[in-house]
Amino acid sequence: NLSHQIFRMKLFRTIICVTFALTFSTIHAAKLKIFVMAGQSNMEGAGVIQIHPNSRNGGKGTLEYLSKNNPQKFGHLLQDDGWIERKDVFVRYGSRKGPLKPGFGFRSSSIGPELGFGTVVGDALEEPVLLIKTCWGGKSLYTDFRPPSSGMPAKETLEKWLNGARRKNPNATLEDVKKPIGHFYRLMLSEVSETLENLDAYAPDFRNKDYEIAGFAWHQGWNDGLSHVTVAEYETNLTNLIKDLRKEWHTPNLPVAIAVSGFGGWSQKIDRRLGIIKAQHAVAKLKEFKGTVASVETRGYFRPREDSPGGQGYHWNNNAETYYRIGEGLGKAMVTLLK
């Protein structure tokens, strides 16, 4: 009868409303997973996206070439109208922001490790993901990213720097020399804090601000590999960097993935370069970091110049496959640490 029909209609509407409310609350109850990706120019990323019309090798090593010629591995990055944009992974890199897609490298025409990393982590996690890239070219861990617990460099180093500064400015002081030390460590913290205070701007539709800093990825090493002095201190400084960030972000077991500085591949013979790689692996093997820090071997990702868009060995010959695989390696290591 009519009364039963009305009752059933009201019951149906109630069920729909409750279901919608539960679904909506579940989506917005998901905790945003934030990963900080830090380092120097190779974390910025110089992997070329598009094939240049005058390419000497047909575009080998570009993301466009890879997606067309190796669709099983890279085809997922393409869709009918161009490059894919993920709806569950977001990126903040300096003034740039938006859904994860190719173009968040050093330039909008390049990629860095963020593309592979975001793909792996985004696929593995049910929660939305935000990547914060805090990286600047030509920066060392010894000076620029130097963490507070490392203190100041040795007295003789400071005096050497002061003498150099006074050749340009006779009135330079020791404080002038000390001021830039750790600047980019502090800038990294500042950018992360600013992002957390304005999550709406970087992770659209995420308004409840329920988040956690879920992991830290590090890819750096060129500048520290220029001197035996900086190589000798690298393991200590990287250990201190991890400890200081955990204190700063109140995450005592913050998962950390380190992509070693493997440009040059397995043929790399320079002792300073090998010293950086050894130190990076050593940090991951420290007993105190067991199960929370991992190193990622990258030398196998190096591609020769003839198979790459460029010839900058220190930038992995601008090879997009290399940068993607470095990010993918970091992502897989991070997912393992999160389990």
Short mmCIF file of C-alpha atoms in Angstrom, two decimals:
data_model
loop_
_atom_site.label_atom_id
_atom_site.label_comp_id
_atom_site.label_asym_id
_atom_site.label_seq_id
_atom_site.Cartn_x
_atom_site.Cartn_y
_atom_site.Cartn_z
CA ASN A 1 0.00 0.00 0.00
CA LEU A 2 0.88 3.65 -0.15
CA SER A 3 2.16 3.91 3.43
CA HIS A 4 4.56 1.01 2.84
CA GLN A 5 5.83 2.58 -0.37
CA ILE A 6 6.48 5.89 1.41
CA PHE A 7 8.27 4.04 4.21
CA ARG A 8 10.47 2.18 1.73
CA MET A 9 11.29 5.42 -0.12
CA LYS A 10 12.28 7.14 3.11
CA LEU A 11 14.35 4.14 4.17
CA PHE A 12 16.12 4.10 0.77
CA ARG A 13 16.94 7.82 1.02
CA THR A 14 18.24 7.32 4.55
CA ILE A 15 20.50 4.47 3.43
CA ILE A 16 21.82 6.56 0.52
CA CYS A 17 22.52 9.55 2.80
CA VAL A 18 24.27 7.42 5.41
CA THR A 19 26.34 5.64 2.75
CA PHE A 20 27.37 8.96 1.21
CA ALA A 21 28.24 10.41 4.60
CA LEU A 22 30.33 7.38 5.53
CA THR A 23 32.12 7.40 2.19
CA PHE A 24 32.76 11.14 2.37
CA SER A 25 34.03 10.92 5.94
CA THR A 26 36.27 7.97 5.04
CA ILE A 27 37.84 9.89 2.15
CA HIS A 28 38.47 12.95 4.26
CA ALA A 29 39.61 10.90 7.26
CA ALA A 30 42.51 9.54 5.21
CA LYS A 31 45.75 10.91 6.58
CA LEU A 32 47.79 12.74 3.95
CA LYS A 33 51.20 11.07 3.60
CA ILE A 34 53.95 13.63 3.10
CA PHE A 35 57.38 12.74 1.75
CA VAL A 36 60.25 15.23 1.66
CA MET A 37 62.65 14.76 -1.25
CA ALA A 38 65.90 16.62 -0.72
CA GLY A 39 69.35 17.01 -2.25
CA GLN A 40 71.10 18.95 -4.99
CA SER A 41 70.76 19.09 -8.78
CA ASN A 42 70.20 15.38 -9.29
CA MET A 43 67.21 15.48 -6.96
CA GLU A 44 66.00 18.47 -8.94
CA GLY A 45 66.29 16.32 -12.05
CA ALA A 46 67.67 16.76 -15.58
CA GLY A 47 65.93 13.87 -17.35
CA VAL A 48 64.73 15.17 -20.72
CA ILE A 49 61.04 14.64 -21.51
CA GLN A 50 60.55 15.39 -25.21
CA ILE A 51 62.54 14.23 -28.23
CA HIS A 52 64.42 17.17 -29.75
CA PRO A 53 63.83 17.59 -33.51
CA ASN A 54 67.59 17.61 -34.10
CA SER A 55 68.37 14.73 -31.77
CA ARG A 56 71.60 12.96 -32.71
CA ASN A 57 70.31 9.53 -31.61
CA GLY A 58 66.61 9.61 -32.38
CA GLY A 59 65.67 10.73 -28.91
CA LYS A 60 67.05 7.79 -26.96
CA GLY A 61 66.86 8.32 -23.24
CA THR A 62 64.02 10.85 -23.35
CA LEU A 63 60.75 10.06 -21.61
CA GLU A 64 58.90 10.37 -24.91
CA TYR A 65 61.17 7.79 -26.56
CA LEU A 66 60.89 5.44 -23.58
CA SER A 67 57.10 5.60 -23.39
CA LYS A 68 56.78 4.86 -27.11
CA ASN A 69 59.46 2.19 -27.37
CA ASN A 70 59.10 0.51 -23.99
CA PRO A 71 55.36 0.76 -23.27
CA GLN A 72 55.42 -2.18 -20.88
CA LYS A 73 57.60 -0.17 -18.50
CA PHE A 74 56.73 3.42 -19.29
CA GLY A 75 53.42 3.29 -21.17
CA HIS A 76 51.46 3.97 -17.99
CA LEU A 77 52.73 7.55 -18.08
CA LEU A 78 50.76 8.27 -21.24
CA GLN A 79 47.04 8.74 -21.80
CA ASP A 80 45.05 9.64 -24.90
CA ASP A 81 45.54 13.39 -24.58
CA GLY A 82 49.12 13.42 -23.29
CA TRP A 83 51.01 12.70 -20.10
CA ILE A 84 49.08 11.28 -17.18
CA GLU A 85 48.28 13.43 -14.15
CA ARG A 86 47.69 11.52 -10.94
CA LYS A 87 44.73 12.47 -8.80
CA ASP A 88 46.15 10.95 -5.62
CA VAL A 89 49.73 12.26 -5.65
CA PHE A 90 50.66 15.94 -5.52
CA VAL A 91 53.95 17.79 -5.79
CA ARG A 92 55.23 21.02 -4.32
CA TYR A 93 58.59 22.14 -5.71
CA GLY A 94 59.43 25.78 -5.08
CA SER A 95 56.76 27.90 -6.76
CA ARG A 96 55.47 24.93 -8.77
CA LYS A 97 52.68 22.70 -7.57
CA GLY A 98 50.08 20.30 -8.88
CA PRO A 99 49.25 16.66 -9.58
CA LEU A 100 52.18 14.34 -10.21
CA LYS A 101 53.13 14.31 -13.88
CA PRO A 102 56.26 14.74 -16.01
CA GLY A 103 57.64 18.26 -15.67
CA PHE A 104 58.64 18.63 -12.02
CA GLY A 105 62.36 18.41 -12.73
CA PHE A 106 64.88 21.24 -12.75
CA ARG A 107 62.86 22.68 -15.62
CA SER A 108 59.30 21.97 -16.72
CA SER A 109 60.88 20.14 -19.65
CA SER A 110 62.59 17.61 -17.39
CA ILE A 111 61.93 15.03 -14.69
CA GLY A 112 63.72 14.09 -11.50
CA PRO A 113 63.29 11.14 -9.14
CA GLU A 114 59.87 12.43 -8.07
CA LEU A 115 58.09 10.81 -11.03
CA GLY A 116 59.21 7.26 -10.29
CA PHE A 117 59.01 7.76 -6.54
CA GLY A 118 55.50 9.21 -6.62
CA THR A 119 54.29 6.46 -8.95
CA VAL A 120 55.51 3.65 -6.68
CA VAL A 121 54.42 5.22 -3.40
CA GLY A 122 51.09 6.37 -4.83
CA ASP A 123 50.33 2.86 -6.09
CA ALA A 124 51.28 1.28 -2.76
CA LEU A 125 49.37 3.57 -0.39
CA GLU A 126 45.64 4.01 -0.03
CA GLU A 127 46.10 7.49 1.39
CA PRO A 128 46.72 10.61 -0.71
CA VAL A 129 50.38 11.61 -1.10
CA LEU A 130 52.18 14.95 -1.18
CA LEU A 131 55.80 15.20 -2.29
CA ILE A 132 57.76 18.25 -1.14
CA LYS A 133 60.92 18.75 -3.18
CA THR A 134 63.51 20.83 -1.33
CA CYS A 135 66.58 20.70 -3.54
CA TRP A 136 69.03 23.17 -5.02
CA GLY A 137 71.87 22.67 -7.47
CA GLY A 138 75.51 22.78 -6.42
CA LYS A 139 74.95 22.29 -2.69
CA SER A 140 77.04 20.23 -0.29
CA LEU A 141 76.16 18.38 2.89
CA TYR A 142 79.44 19.56 4.38
CA THR A 143 78.43 23.23 4.18
CA ASP A 144 75.01 24.04 2.69
CA PHE A 145 72.87 21.24 4.18
CA ARG A 146 75.10 20.89 7.24
CA PRO A 147 72.87 19.79 10.14
CA PRO A 148 73.06 21.53 13.53
CA SER A 149 74.46 18.55 15.43
CA SER A 150 77.51 18.50 13.14
CA GLY A 151 78.55 21.85 14.55
CA MET A 152 80.94 24.03 12.59
CA PRO A 153 83.62 22.70 10.22
CA ALA A 154 87.15 22.34 11.59
CA LYS A 155 88.93 25.50 12.78
CA GLU A 156 91.56 25.28 10.05
CA THR A 157 88.82 25.07 7.41
CA LEU A 158 87.07 28.14 8.78
CA GLU A 159 90.35 30.05 8.87
CA LYS A 160 91.05 29.06 5.28
CA TRP A 161 87.62 30.31 4.23
CA LEU A 162 88.12 33.53 6.20
CA ASN A 163 91.43 34.24 4.46
CA GLY A 164 89.72 33.68 1.12
CA ALA A 165 86.86 36.00 2.07
CA ARG A 166 89.28 38.73 3.16
CA ARG A 167 90.94 38.72 -0.24
CA LYS A 168 87.63 39.98 -1.58
CA ASN A 169 86.61 42.00 1.47
CA PRO A 170 89.31 43.00 3.96
CA ASN A 171 86.63 43.60 6.61
CA ALA A 172 85.19 40.08 6.45
CA THR A 173 84.76 38.39 9.84
CA LEU A 174 84.54 34.83 11.06
CA GLU A 175 80.81 35.34 11.61
CA ASP A 176 80.45 36.29 7.95
CA VAL A 177 82.05 32.97 7.05
CA LYS A 178 79.87 30.98 9.44
CA LYS A 179 76.58 32.56 8.38
CA PRO A 180 75.98 30.52 5.17
CA ILE A 181 76.80 27.21 6.87
CA GLY A 182 73.61 25.16 7.16
CA HIS A 183 71.59 27.74 5.22
CA PHE A 184 69.93 25.18 2.96
CA TYR A 185 69.20 22.86 5.86
CA ARG A 186 67.27 25.72 7.43
CA LEU A 187 65.66 26.63 4.11
CA MET A 188 64.50 23.03 3.73
CA LEU A 189 62.82 23.18 7.13
CA SER A 190 61.27 26.53 6.27
CA GLU A 191 59.77 25.26 3.01
CA VAL A 192 58.36 22.17 4.69
CA SER A 193 56.81 24.28 7.48
CA GLU A 194 55.30 26.71 4.98
CA THR A 195 53.80 23.80 3.06
CA LEU A 196 52.28 22.25 6.18
CA GLU A 197 50.73 25.57 7.12
CA ASN A 198 49.08 25.87 3.69
CA LEU A 199 48.14 22.31 2.78
CA ASP A 200 45.02 23.46 0.96
CA ALA A 201 47.23 25.14 -1.62
CA TYR A 202 49.28 22.04 -2.33
CA ALA A 203 46.87 19.13 -1.81
CA PRO A 204 43.50 20.28 -3.19
CA ASP A 205 40.33 19.10 -1.44
CA PHE A 206 42.38 18.13 1.58
CA ARG A 207 41.00 20.56 4.09
CA ASN A 208 41.07 18.71 7.38
CA LYS A 209 44.88 19.01 7.58
CA ASP A 210 45.26 15.53 9.06
CA TYR A 211 48.71 14.57 7.85
CA GLU A 212 51.99 12.95 8.76
CA ILE A 213 55.53 13.34 7.49
CA ALA A 214 55.86 9.75 6.36
CA GLY A 215 59.35 9.64 4.88
CA PHE A 216 62.49 11.41 3.66
CA ALA A 217 64.32 10.71 0.39
CA TRP A 218 67.89 11.91 -0.24
CA HIS A 219 69.84 12.10 -3.52
CA GLN A 220 73.00 14.18 -3.34
CA GLY A 221 76.77 13.85 -3.36
CA TRP A 222 78.49 15.62 -6.25
CA ASN A 223 79.80 18.61 -4.30
CA ASP A 224 80.97 16.58 -1.31
CA GLY A 225 82.85 14.31 -3.71
CA LEU A 226 85.10 17.17 -4.79
CA SER A 227 87.37 16.94 -1.76
CA HIS A 228 88.80 14.22 0.45
CA VAL A 229 88.02 16.42 3.46
CA THR A 230 84.30 16.48 2.73
CA VAL A 231 84.27 12.78 1.80
CA ALA A 232 85.84 11.88 5.15
CA GLU A 233 83.06 13.65 7.04
CA TYR A 234 80.14 12.59 4.83
CA GLU A 235 79.00 9.55 6.83
CA THR A 236 78.92 11.56 10.05
CA ASN A 237 77.10 14.49 8.47
CA LEU A 238 74.48 12.29 6.80
CA THR A 239 73.91 10.42 10.06
CA ASN A 240 73.45 13.73 11.87
CA LEU A 241 71.13 15.00 9.13
CA ILE A 242 68.78 12.07 9.68
CA LYS A 243 68.86 12.42 13.47
CA ASP A 244 68.29 16.17 13.38
CA LEU A 245 65.36 15.92 10.96
CA ARG A 246 63.73 13.26 13.12
CA LYS A 247 63.97 15.58 16.10
CA GLU A 248 62.74 18.58 14.12
CA TRP A 249 59.72 16.74 12.75
CA HIS A 250 59.04 14.73 15.93
CA THR A 251 59.35 11.45 14.04
CA PRO A 252 61.91 9.31 15.92
CA ASN A 253 61.71 6.47 13.39
CA LEU A 254 61.21 8.51 10.23
CA PRO A 255 61.82 6.21 7.22
CA VAL A 256 64.74 7.44 5.14
CA ALA A 257 65.73 6.24 1.66
CA ILE A 258 69.13 7.25 0.23
CA ALA A 259 69.85 7.01 -3.49
CA VAL A 260 73.63 6.73 -3.68
CA SER A 261 75.64 9.08 -5.86
CA GLY A 262 76.28 6.53 -8.61
CA PHE A 263 76.76 8.61 -11.77
CA GLY A 264 79.49 7.10 -13.90
CA GLY A 265 78.04 3.67 -13.29
CA TRP A 266 80.05 0.61 -12.33
CA SER A 267 83.06 1.95 -14.23
CA GLN A 268 83.48 4.84 -11.77
CA LYS A 269 87.06 4.71 -10.43
CA ILE A 270 87.61 8.09 -8.74
CA ASP A 271 88.29 7.39 -5.08
CA ARG A 272 86.40 10.46 -3.87
CA ARG A 273 83.27 9.41 -5.76
CA LEU A 274 83.51 5.87 -4.47
CA GLY A 275 84.06 7.27 -0.98
CA ILE A 276 80.71 9.09 -1.09
CA ILE A 277 78.91 5.93 -2.25
CA LYS A 278 80.58 3.89 0.50
CA ALA A 279 79.56 6.44 3.13
CA GLN A 280 75.94 6.51 1.91
CA HIS A 281 75.65 2.73 2.09
CA ALA A 282 77.38 2.73 5.49
CA VAL A 283 74.79 5.06 7.01
CA ALA A 284 71.99 2.70 5.99
CA LYS A 285 73.83 -0.19 7.66
CA LEU A 286 74.22 1.52 11.03
CA LYS A 287 72.73 -0.57 13.84
CA GLU A 288 70.78 2.37 15.22
CA PHE A 289 69.05 2.83 11.85
CA LYS A 290 68.12 -0.83 11.33
CA GLY A 291 64.73 -1.15 9.66
CA THR A 292 64.29 2.63 9.25
CA VAL A 293 67.00 3.68 6.77
CA ALA A 294 67.80 2.10 3.40
CA SER A 295 70.31 2.86 0.66
CA VAL A 296 69.51 2.37 -3.01
CA GLU A 297 72.28 1.31 -5.40
CA THR A 298 72.05 3.48 -8.51
CA ARG A 299 75.17 2.66 -10.53
CA GLY A 300 73.23 0.16 -12.60
CA TYR A 301 70.92 2.98 -13.76
CA PHE A 302 73.71 4.93 -15.48
CA ARG A 303 73.31 5.04 -19.27
CA PRO A 304 76.11 5.93 -21.74
CA ARG A 305 76.12 9.16 -23.69
CA GLU A 306 75.18 7.47 -26.97
CA ASP A 307 71.93 6.25 -25.41
CA SER A 308 71.12 9.54 -23.73
CA PRO A 309 69.90 13.05 -24.64
CA GLY A 310 72.99 14.76 -23.21
CA GLY A 311 76.58 14.34 -22.17
CA GLN A 312 76.63 15.68 -18.61
CA GLY A 313 77.87 12.64 -16.73
CA TYR A 314 77.32 14.34 -13.38
CA HIS A 315 73.67 14.78 -14.41
CA TRP A 316 73.32 11.16 -15.48
CA ASN A 317 73.67 12.25 -19.14
CA ASN A 318 70.20 13.82 -18.83
CA ASN A 319 68.67 10.37 -19.21
CA ALA A 320 65.00 10.20 -18.21
CA GLU A 321 65.12 6.44 -17.70
CA THR A 322 67.88 6.89 -15.14
CA TYR A 323 65.99 9.51 -13.16
CA TYR A 324 62.79 7.48 -13.26
CA ARG A 325 64.55 4.34 -12.06
CA ILE A 326 66.31 6.23 -9.27
CA GLY A 327 62.93 7.50 -8.07
CA GLU A 328 61.41 4.05 -8.50
CA GLY A 329 64.23 2.55 -6.43
CA LEU A 330 63.72 5.15 -3.71
CA GLY A 331 59.98 4.47 -3.79
CA LYS A 332 60.36 0.71 -3.43
CA ALA A 333 62.81 1.17 -0.56
CA MET A 334 60.40 3.58 1.12
CA VAL A 335 57.42 1.24 0.77
CA THR A 336 59.45 -1.55 2.36
CA LEU A 337 60.41 0.71 5.26
CA LEU A 338 56.78 1.71 5.77
CA LYS A 339 55.61 -1.88 6.24
#
